[in-house]
Tab-separated table of C-alpha atoms in Angstrom:
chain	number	residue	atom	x	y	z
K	1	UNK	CA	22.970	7.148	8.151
K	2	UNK	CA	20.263	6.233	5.847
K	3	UNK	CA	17.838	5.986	8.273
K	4	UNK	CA	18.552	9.737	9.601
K	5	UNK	CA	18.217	10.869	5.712
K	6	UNK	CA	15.370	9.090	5.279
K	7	UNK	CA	13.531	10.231	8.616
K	8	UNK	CA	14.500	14.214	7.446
K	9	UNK	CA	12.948	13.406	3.953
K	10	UNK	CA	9.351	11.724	5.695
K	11	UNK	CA	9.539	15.410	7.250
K	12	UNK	CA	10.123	17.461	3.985
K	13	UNK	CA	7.963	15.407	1.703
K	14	UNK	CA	5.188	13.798	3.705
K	15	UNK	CA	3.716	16.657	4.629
K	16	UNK	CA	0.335	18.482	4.134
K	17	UNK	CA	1.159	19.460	1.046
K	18	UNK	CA	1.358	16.476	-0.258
K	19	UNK	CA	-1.287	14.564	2.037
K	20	UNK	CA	1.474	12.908	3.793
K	21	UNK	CA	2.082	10.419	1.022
K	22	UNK	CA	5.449	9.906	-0.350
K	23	UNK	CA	6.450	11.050	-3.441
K	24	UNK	CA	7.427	8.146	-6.147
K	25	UNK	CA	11.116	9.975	-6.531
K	26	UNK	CA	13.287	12.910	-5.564
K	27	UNK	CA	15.921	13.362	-7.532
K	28	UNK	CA	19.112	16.113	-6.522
K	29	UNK	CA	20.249	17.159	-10.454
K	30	UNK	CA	16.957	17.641	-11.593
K	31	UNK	CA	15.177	21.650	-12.027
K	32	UNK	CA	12.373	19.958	-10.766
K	33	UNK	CA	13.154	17.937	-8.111
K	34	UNK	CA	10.381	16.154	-6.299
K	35	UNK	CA	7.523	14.203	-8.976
K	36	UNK	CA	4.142	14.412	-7.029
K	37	UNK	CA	2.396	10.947	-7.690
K	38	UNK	CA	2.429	7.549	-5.663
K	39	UNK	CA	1.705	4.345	-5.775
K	40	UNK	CA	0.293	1.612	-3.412
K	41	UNK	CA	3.794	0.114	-2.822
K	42	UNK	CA	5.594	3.702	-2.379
K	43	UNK	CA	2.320	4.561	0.155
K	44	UNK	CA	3.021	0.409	1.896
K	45	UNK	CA	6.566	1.474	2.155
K	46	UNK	CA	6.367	4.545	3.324
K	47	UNK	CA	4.332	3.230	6.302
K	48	UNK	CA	6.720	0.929	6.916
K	49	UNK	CA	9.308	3.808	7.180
K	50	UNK	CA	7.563	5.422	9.875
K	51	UNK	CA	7.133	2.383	11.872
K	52	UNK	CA	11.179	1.975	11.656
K	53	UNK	CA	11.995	5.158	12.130
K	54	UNK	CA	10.081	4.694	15.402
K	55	UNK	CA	11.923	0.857	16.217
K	56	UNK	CA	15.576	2.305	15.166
K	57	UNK	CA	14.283	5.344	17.730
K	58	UNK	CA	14.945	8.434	15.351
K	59	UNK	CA	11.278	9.419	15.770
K	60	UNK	CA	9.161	9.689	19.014
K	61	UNK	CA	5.728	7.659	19.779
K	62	UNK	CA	3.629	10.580	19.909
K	63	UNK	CA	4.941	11.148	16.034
K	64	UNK	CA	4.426	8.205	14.929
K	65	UNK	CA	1.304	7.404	15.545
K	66	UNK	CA	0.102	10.886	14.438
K	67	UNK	CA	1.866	10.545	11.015
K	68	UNK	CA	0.258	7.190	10.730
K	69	UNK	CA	-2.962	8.454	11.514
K	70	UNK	CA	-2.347	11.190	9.086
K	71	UNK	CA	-1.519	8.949	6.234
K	72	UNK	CA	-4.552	6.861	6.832
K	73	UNK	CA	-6.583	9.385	6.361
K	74	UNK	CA	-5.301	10.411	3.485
K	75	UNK	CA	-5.699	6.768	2.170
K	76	UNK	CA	-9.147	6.401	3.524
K	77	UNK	CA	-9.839	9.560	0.799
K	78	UNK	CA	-8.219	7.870	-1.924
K	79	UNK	CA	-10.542	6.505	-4.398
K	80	UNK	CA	-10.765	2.911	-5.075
K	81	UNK	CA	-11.582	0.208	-6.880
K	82	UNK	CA	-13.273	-2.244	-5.390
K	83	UNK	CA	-11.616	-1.730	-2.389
K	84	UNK	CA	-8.148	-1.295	-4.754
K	85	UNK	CA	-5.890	1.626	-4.879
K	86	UNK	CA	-5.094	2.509	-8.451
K	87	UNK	CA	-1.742	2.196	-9.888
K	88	UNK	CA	-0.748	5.786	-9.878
K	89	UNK	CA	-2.080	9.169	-7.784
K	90	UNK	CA	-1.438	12.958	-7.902
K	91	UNK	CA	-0.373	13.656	-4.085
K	92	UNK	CA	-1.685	17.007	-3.818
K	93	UNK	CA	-4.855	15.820	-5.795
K	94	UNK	CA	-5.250	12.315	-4.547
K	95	UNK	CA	-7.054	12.053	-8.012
K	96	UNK	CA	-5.775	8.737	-10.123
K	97	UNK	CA	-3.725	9.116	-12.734
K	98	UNK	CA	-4.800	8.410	-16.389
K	99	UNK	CA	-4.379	5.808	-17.917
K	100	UNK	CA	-6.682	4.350	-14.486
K	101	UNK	CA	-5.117	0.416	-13.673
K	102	UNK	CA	-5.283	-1.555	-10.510
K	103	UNK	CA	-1.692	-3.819	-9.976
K	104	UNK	CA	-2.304	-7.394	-8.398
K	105	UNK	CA	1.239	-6.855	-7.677
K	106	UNK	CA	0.862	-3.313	-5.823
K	107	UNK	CA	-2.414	-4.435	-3.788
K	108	UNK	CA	-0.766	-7.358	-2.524
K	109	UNK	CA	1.777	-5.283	-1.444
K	110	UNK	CA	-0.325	-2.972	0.259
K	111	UNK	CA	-2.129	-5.183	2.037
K	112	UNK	CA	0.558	-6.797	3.401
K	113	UNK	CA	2.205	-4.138	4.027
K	114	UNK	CA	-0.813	-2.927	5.815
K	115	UNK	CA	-0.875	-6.189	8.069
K	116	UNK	CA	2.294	-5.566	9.216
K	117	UNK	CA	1.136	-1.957	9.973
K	118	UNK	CA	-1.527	-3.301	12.386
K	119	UNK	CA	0.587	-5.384	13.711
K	120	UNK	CA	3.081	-2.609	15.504
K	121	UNK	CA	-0.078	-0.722	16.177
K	122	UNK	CA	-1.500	-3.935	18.371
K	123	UNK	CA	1.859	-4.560	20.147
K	124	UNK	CA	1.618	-0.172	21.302
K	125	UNK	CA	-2.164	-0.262	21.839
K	126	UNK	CA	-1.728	-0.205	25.686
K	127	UNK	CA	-0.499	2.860	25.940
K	128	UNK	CA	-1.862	6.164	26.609
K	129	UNK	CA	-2.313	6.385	22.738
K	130	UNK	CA	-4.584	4.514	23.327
K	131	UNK	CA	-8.112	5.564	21.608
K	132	UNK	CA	-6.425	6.948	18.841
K	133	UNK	CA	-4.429	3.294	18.276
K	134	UNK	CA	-7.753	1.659	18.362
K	135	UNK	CA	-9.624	4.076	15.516
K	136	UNK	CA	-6.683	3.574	13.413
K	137	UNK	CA	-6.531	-0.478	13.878
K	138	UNK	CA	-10.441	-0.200	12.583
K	139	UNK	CA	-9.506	1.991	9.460
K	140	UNK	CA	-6.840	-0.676	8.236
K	141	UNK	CA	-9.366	-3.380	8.908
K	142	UNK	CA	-11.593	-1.556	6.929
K	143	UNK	CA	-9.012	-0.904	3.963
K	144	UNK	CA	-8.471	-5.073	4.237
K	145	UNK	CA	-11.617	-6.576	4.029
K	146	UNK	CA	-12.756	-3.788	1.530
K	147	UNK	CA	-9.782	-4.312	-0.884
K	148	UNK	CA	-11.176	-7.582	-2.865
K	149	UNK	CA	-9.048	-10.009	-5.035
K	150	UNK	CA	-11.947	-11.649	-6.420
K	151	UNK	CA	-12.270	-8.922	-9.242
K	152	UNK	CA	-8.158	-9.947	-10.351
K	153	UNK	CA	-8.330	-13.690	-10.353
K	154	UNK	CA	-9.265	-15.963	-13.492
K	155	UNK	CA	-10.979	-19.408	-11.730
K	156	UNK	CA	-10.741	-21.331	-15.433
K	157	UNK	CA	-7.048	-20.202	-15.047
K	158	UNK	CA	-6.870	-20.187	-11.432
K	159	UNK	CA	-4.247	-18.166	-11.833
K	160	UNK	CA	-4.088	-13.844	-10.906
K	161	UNK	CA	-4.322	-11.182	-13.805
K	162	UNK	CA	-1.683	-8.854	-13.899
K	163	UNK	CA	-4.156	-6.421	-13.343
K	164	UNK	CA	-7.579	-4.386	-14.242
K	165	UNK	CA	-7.476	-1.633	-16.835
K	166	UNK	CA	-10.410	1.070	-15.901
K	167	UNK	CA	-9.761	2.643	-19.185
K	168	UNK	CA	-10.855	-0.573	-21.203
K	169	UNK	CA	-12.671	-1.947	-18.332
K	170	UNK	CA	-11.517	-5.623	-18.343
K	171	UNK	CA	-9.050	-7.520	-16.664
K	172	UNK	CA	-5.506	-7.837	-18.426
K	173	UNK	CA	-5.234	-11.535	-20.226
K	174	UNK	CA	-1.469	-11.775	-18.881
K	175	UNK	CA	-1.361	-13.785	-15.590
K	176	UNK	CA	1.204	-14.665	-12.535
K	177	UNK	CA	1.598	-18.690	-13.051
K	178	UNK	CA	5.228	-18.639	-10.904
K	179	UNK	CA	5.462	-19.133	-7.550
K	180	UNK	CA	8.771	-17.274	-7.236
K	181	UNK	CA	7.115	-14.129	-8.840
K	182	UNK	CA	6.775	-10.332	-8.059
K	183	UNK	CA	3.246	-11.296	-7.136
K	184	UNK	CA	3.681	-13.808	-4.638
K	185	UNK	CA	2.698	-11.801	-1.588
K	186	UNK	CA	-0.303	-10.656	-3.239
K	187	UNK	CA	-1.356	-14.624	-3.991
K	188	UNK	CA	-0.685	-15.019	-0.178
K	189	UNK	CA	-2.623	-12.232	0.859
K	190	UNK	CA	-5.530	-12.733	-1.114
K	191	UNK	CA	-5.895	-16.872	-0.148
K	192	UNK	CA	-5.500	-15.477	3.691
K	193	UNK	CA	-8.566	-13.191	3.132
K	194	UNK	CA	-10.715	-15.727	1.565
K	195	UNK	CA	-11.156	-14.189	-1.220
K	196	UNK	CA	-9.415	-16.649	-3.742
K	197	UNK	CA	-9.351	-20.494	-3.134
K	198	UNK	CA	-6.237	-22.289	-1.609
K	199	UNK	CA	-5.926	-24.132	-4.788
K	200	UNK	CA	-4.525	-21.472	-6.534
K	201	UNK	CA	-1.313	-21.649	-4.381
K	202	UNK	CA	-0.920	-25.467	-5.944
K	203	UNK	CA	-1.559	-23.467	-9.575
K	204	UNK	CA	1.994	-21.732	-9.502
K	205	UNK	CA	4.624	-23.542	-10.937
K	206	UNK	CA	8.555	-24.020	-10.404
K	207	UNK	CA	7.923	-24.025	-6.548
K	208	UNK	CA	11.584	-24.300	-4.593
């Protein structure tokens, strides 16, 4: 099944090697097969893999939580951007790749992804897993709060940037005005966190 190929791949390419993120693509024709960089929505869904590998019970408890905690980590190292992950990172390096950009759409994917995260962690945090569940229910917290949508949203506008460009240092002057958009759950998550006003919700046109 998928899920059984995609539990065996976890094994193979999340691994120490590559800090237990997941590689953007494998491909089977290629000489070189597996290209070492990530993203925040590859590292999002790649948590998410390892919590349903867990649910559709192809992986043990005891793994998943240690991957988890493994991949944490490895984000926790990552550096940031106002709390951000950048667009692209080397997985052996963890270094961000050049040209350095922050996606509204990949943070808000993230983060979302990450509250879903904590969310399976809270419902297995009575077991005897427990300390461990805990520290790792802090971390994410910690990756939340610190991860700031201030820095991406226009208030004349009040409307989110597609993004920050390091390289040029200033925020791009393209901006998500749809509410059926790539960006939506990034709009969400940022109003939940307080860190944009509910007004900007109103902001996004052609609603359903």
């Amino acid at each position: 099944s998928i899920s059984e190929i995609s539990s065996s791949k976890c094994d193979e390419y999340m691994n120490k090697e590559n800090n237990y993120l997941p590689p953007d693509n494998y491909q089977e024709n290629r000489k070189e097969k597996v290209v070492y960089r990530t993203s925040p929505t590859n590292i999002g869904l790649a948590l998410l893999s390892v919590v349903a590998s867990y649910d559709l019970k192809y992986e043990t408890k005891e793994n998943t939580i240690n991957l988890l905690e493994k991949m944490i980590n490895a984000i926790v190292k990552l550096p940031k951007w106002n709390g951000h992950l950048y667009n692209w990172y080397n997985t052996k390096t963890l270094e961000p790749l050049i040209p350095r950009y922050i996606s509204t759409v990949d943070s808000g994917n993230f983060i979302g992804f990450l509250y879903t995260v904590k969310q399976f962690l809270k419902e297995k945090e009575h077991t005897q897993y427990r300390d461990k569940i805990q520290g790792l229910i802090i971390e994410i917290d910690r990756i939340i709060q610190n991860t700031d949508f201030k820095p991406l949203y226009n208030e004349e506008k009040m409307l989110l940037s597609i993004g920050y460009n390091i390289e040029e240092n200033k925020l791009t002057d393209t901006y998500y005005d749809l509410l059926a958009s790539e960006a939506r759950q990034a709009s969400f998550v940022a109003i939940a966190k307080k860190d944009i006003p509910v007004k900007h919700w109103n902001s996004l046109s052609r609603t359903l």
